[in-house]
């Protein structure tokens, strides 16, 4: 039973770390915490399929660009160049639009 609790704690810790990394990678860590919380709440409440599809496409593009950047950074590092830190730059724009 103790091992199960430890495993659950490890998984929760990993999830919190990944969510924090995502907030930082998107540049959302520059937002006031109240504004970030508000944006997340709006995302949870949104039922408009067109808006959700747009957000999904934008998220997919974000992760694909990060994957390419990370792969390029690993290749560059293998040749002696400095590694890419993988941090994404904020794109600006309205968070409520796809």
XYZ file of N, CA and C in Angstrom:
294
model
N 0.819 -1.188 0.000
C 0.000 0.000 0.000
C 0.866 1.255 0.000
N 1.959 1.235 0.737
C 2.856 2.384 0.797
C 3.456 2.658 -0.583
N 3.827 1.603 -1.281
C 4.396 1.757 -2.621
C 3.387 2.407 -3.566
N 2.121 2.055 -3.423
C 1.079 2.642 -4.254
C 0.936 4.133 -3.979
N 0.956 4.514 -2.705
C 0.865 5.932 -2.341
C 2.070 6.701 -2.884
N 3.242 6.102 -2.783
C 4.452 6.750 -3.290
C 4.377 6.930 -4.801
N 3.865 5.920 -5.486
C 3.716 5.990 -6.944
C 2.712 7.081 -7.315
N 1.592 7.161 -6.604
C 0.589 8.190 -6.866
C 1.182 9.577 -6.638
N 1.963 9.720 -5.586
C 2.605 11.008 -5.293
C 3.592 11.370 -6.406
N 4.360 10.410 -6.866
C 5.317 10.643 -7.943
C 4.597 11.092 -9.219
N 3.495 10.423 -9.549
C 2.735 10.782 -10.747
C 2.154 12.193 -10.637
N 1.639 12.528 -9.449
C 1.083 13.861 -9.244
C 2.181 14.917 -9.357
N 3.328 14.644 -8.773
C 4.457 15.572 -8.833
C 4.900 15.778 -10.278
N 4.972 14.700 -11.034
C 5.368 14.782 -12.438
C 4.349 15.610 -13.230
N 3.062 15.413 -12.972
C 2.018 16.156 -13.674
C 2.125 17.649 -13.369
N 2.321 17.988 -12.112
C 2.461 19.389 -11.725
C 3.682 20.001 -12.417
N 4.783 19.278 -12.457
C 6.002 19.760 -13.121
C 5.753 19.989 -14.606
N 5.081 19.041 -15.259
C 4.811 19.168 -16.690
C 3.887 20.348 -16.979
N 2.886 20.553 -16.135
C 1.994 21.696 -16.326
C 2.753 23.012 -16.138
N 3.611 23.066 -15.156
C 4.435 24.256 -14.956
C 5.357 24.502 -16.137
N 5.956 23.430 -16.646
C 6.818 23.553 -17.820
C 6.039 24.076 -19.027
N 4.798 23.603 -19.183
C 3.963 24.055 -20.288
C 3.640 25.541 -20.160
N 3.299 25.979 -18.969
C 3.000 27.395 -18.739
C 4.220 28.241 -19.099
N 5.386 27.810 -18.693
C 6.614 28.554 -18.981
C 6.936 28.523 -20.468
N 6.833 27.356 -21.097
C 7.168 27.206 -22.510
C 6.284 28.065 -23.407
N 5.024 28.235 -23.025
C 4.117 29.053 -23.835
C 4.286 30.536 -23.568
N 5.009 30.876 -22.528
C 5.168 32.277 -22.156
C 4.059 32.765 -21.243
N 3.151 31.869 -20.871
C 2.014 32.258 -20.033
C 2.437 32.600 -18.609
N 3.666 32.289 -18.244
C 4.143 32.638 -16.910
C 4.337 34.144 -16.755
N 4.247 34.876 -17.854
C 4.362 36.331 -17.781
C 3.026 36.990 -17.446
N 1.943 36.212 -17.515
C 0.623 36.740 -17.192
C 0.427 36.810 -15.684
N -0.368 37.776 -15.240
C -0.746 37.748 -13.823
C -1.493 36.435 -13.550
N -1.298 35.874 -12.376
C -1.872 34.573 -12.058
C -3.398 34.593 -12.172
N -4.022 35.714 -11.833
C -5.477 35.814 -11.948
C -5.921 35.734 -13.409
N -5.155 36.364 -14.290
C -5.487 36.342 -15.710
C -5.302 34.936 -16.291
N -4.241 34.266 -15.902
C -4.016 32.898 -16.357
C -5.131 31.981 -15.870
N -5.499 32.111 -14.613
C -6.594 31.301 -14.067
C -7.893 31.588 -14.809
N -8.161 32.851 -15.090
C -9.369 33.220 -15.827
C -9.387 32.611 -17.219
N -8.251 32.655 -17.906
C -8.173 32.084 -19.252
C -8.406 30.569 -19.218
N -7.857 29.910 -18.217
C -8.060 28.464 -18.097
C -9.519 28.138 -17.800
N -10.140 28.950 -16.965
C -11.562 28.735 -16.655
C -12.428 28.924 -17.902
N -12.109 29.934 -18.703
C -12.849 30.140 -19.949
C -12.657 28.933 -20.870
N -11.447 28.423 -20.932
C -11.185 27.246 -21.767
C -12.025 26.057 -21.316
N -12.152 25.874 -20.011
C -12.969 24.778 -19.492
C -14.447 24.963 -19.802
N -14.896 26.203 -19.813
C -16.319 26.495 -20.020
C -16.707 26.549 -21.492
N -15.722 26.659 -22.385
C -16.006 26.818 -23.809
C -16.565 25.530 -24.399
N -17.696 25.677 -25.062
C -18.352 24.537 -25.710
C -18.371 24.689 -27.227
N -17.989 25.855 -27.739
C -18.016 26.135 -29.171
C -16.998 25.245 -29.885
N -17.501 24.338 -30.711
C -16.649 23.353 -31.387
C -15.623 24.013 -32.304
N -15.984 25.113 -32.944
C -15.063 25.803 -33.847
C -13.901 26.395 -33.060
N -14.209 27.019 -31.934
C -13.162 27.599 -31.084
C -12.256 26.499 -30.545
N -12.851 25.414 -30.059
C -12.056 24.297 -29.520
C -11.169 23.685 -30.596
N -11.685 23.548 -31.811
C -10.892 22.997 -32.913
C -9.702 23.919 -33.209
N -9.957 25.214 -33.212
C -8.872 26.169 -33.444
C -7.801 26.085 -32.368
N -8.235 25.956 -31.121
C -7.261 25.821 -30.028
C -6.465 24.530 -30.168
N -7.133 23.449 -30.552
C -6.425 22.178 -30.752
C -5.380 22.303 -31.849
N -5.754 22.935 -32.957
C -4.809 23.101 -34.069
C -3.616 23.953 -33.645
N -3.897 25.002 -32.911
C -2.812 25.874 -32.445
C -1.894 25.131 -31.472
N -2.489 24.316 -30.588
C -1.690 23.523 -29.661
C -0.855 22.484 -30.386
N -1.452 21.815 -31.364
C -0.695 20.840 -32.159
C 0.501 21.505 -32.829
N 0.270 22.677 -33.432
C 1.359 23.396 -34.103
C 2.449 23.775 -33.104
N 2.054 24.182 -31.910
C 3.024 24.538 -30.871
C 3.914 23.347 -30.536
N 3.296 22.184 -30.293
C 4.080 21.018 -29.926
C 4.929 20.512 -31.088
N 4.419 20.598 -32.302
C 5.213 20.177 -33.461
C 6.422 21.077 -33.645
N 6.250 22.378 -33.463
C 7.387 23.291 -33.617
C 8.413 23.064 -32.515
N 7.956 22.744 -31.306
C 8.885 22.460 -30.204
C 9.659 21.179 -30.486
N 8.992 20.181 -31.062
C 9.655 18.918 -31.374
C 10.744 19.146 -32.406
N 10.439 19.924 -33.431
C 11.451 20.216 -34.451
C 12.611 20.996 -33.855
N 12.307 21.993 -33.012
C 13.361 22.801 -32.395
C 14.243 21.949 -31.501
N 13.628 21.056 -30.725
C 14.391 20.193 -29.827
C 15.274 19.248 -30.622
N 14.747 18.670 -31.688
C 15.540 17.764 -32.520
C 16.703 18.519 -33.144
N 16.450 19.736 -33.628
C 17.516 20.537 -34.218
C 18.558 20.873 -33.161
N 18.124 21.218 -31.964
C 19.054 21.537 -30.885
C 19.919 20.353 -30.527
N 19.347 19.161 -30.510
C 20.125 17.961 -30.219
C 21.147 17.706 -31.312
N 20.775 17.938 -32.577
C 21.702 17.762 -33.692
C 22.835 18.766 -33.576
N 22.485 20.046 -33.300
C 23.496 21.083 -33.162
C 24.431 20.773 -32.004
N 23.875 20.283 -30.899
C 24.676 19.965 -29.733
C 25.666 18.839 -30.045
N 25.245 17.902 -30.854
C 26.123 16.794 -31.215
C 27.316 17.305 -32.012
N 27.160 18.449 -32.695
C 28.259 19.033 -33.462
C 29.042 20.046 -32.649
N 28.723 20.183 -31.366
C 29.471 21.077 -30.504
C 28.826 22.428 -30.291
N 27.682 22.677 -30.895
C 26.989 23.943 -30.695
C 26.265 23.916 -29.357
N 25.878 25.086 -28.877
C 25.148 25.112 -27.614
C 23.751 24.546 -27.820
N 23.232 23.834 -26.827
C 21.912 23.227 -26.963
C 20.811 24.262 -26.952
N 19.753 23.980 -27.684
C 18.557 24.815 -27.681
C 17.838 24.577 -26.366
N 17.458 25.641 -25.668
C 16.794 25.447 -24.379
C 15.350 24.993 -24.545
N 14.825 25.002 -25.786
C 13.490 24.495 -26.037
C 12.375 25.404 -25.578
N 12.703 26.586 -25.063
C 11.628 27.451 -24.588
C 10.960 28.118 -25.777
N 9.654 28.157 -25.729
C 8.880 28.758 -26.805
C 8.714 30.238 -26.541
N 8.645 30.992 -27.594
C 8.411 32.418 -27.462
C 6.912 32.671 -27.575
N 6.361 33.562 -26.751
C 4.950 33.865 -26.861
C 4.638 34.441 -28.233
N 3.497 34.038 -28.782
C 3.131 34.505 -30.109
C 2.281 35.748 -30.067
N 1.831 36.139 -28.886
C 0.968 37.295 -28.769
C -0.431 36.932 -29.221
N -1.207 37.915 -29.541
C -2.560 37.651 -30.006
C -3.503 37.442 -28.851
N -4.765 37.295 -29.184
C -5.808 37.134 -28.190
C -5.966 35.667 -27.835
N -5.853 35.326 -26.565
C -5.951 33.936 -26.119
C -7.325 33.363 -26.383
N -8.308 34.184 -26.583
C -9.656 33.707 -26.796
C -9.977 33.395 -28.240
N -9.039 33.661 -29.154
C -9.283 33.374 -30.551
C -8.414 32.246 -31.015
N -8.924 31.425 -31.943
C -8.138 30.301 -32.452
C -7.023 30.753 -33.338
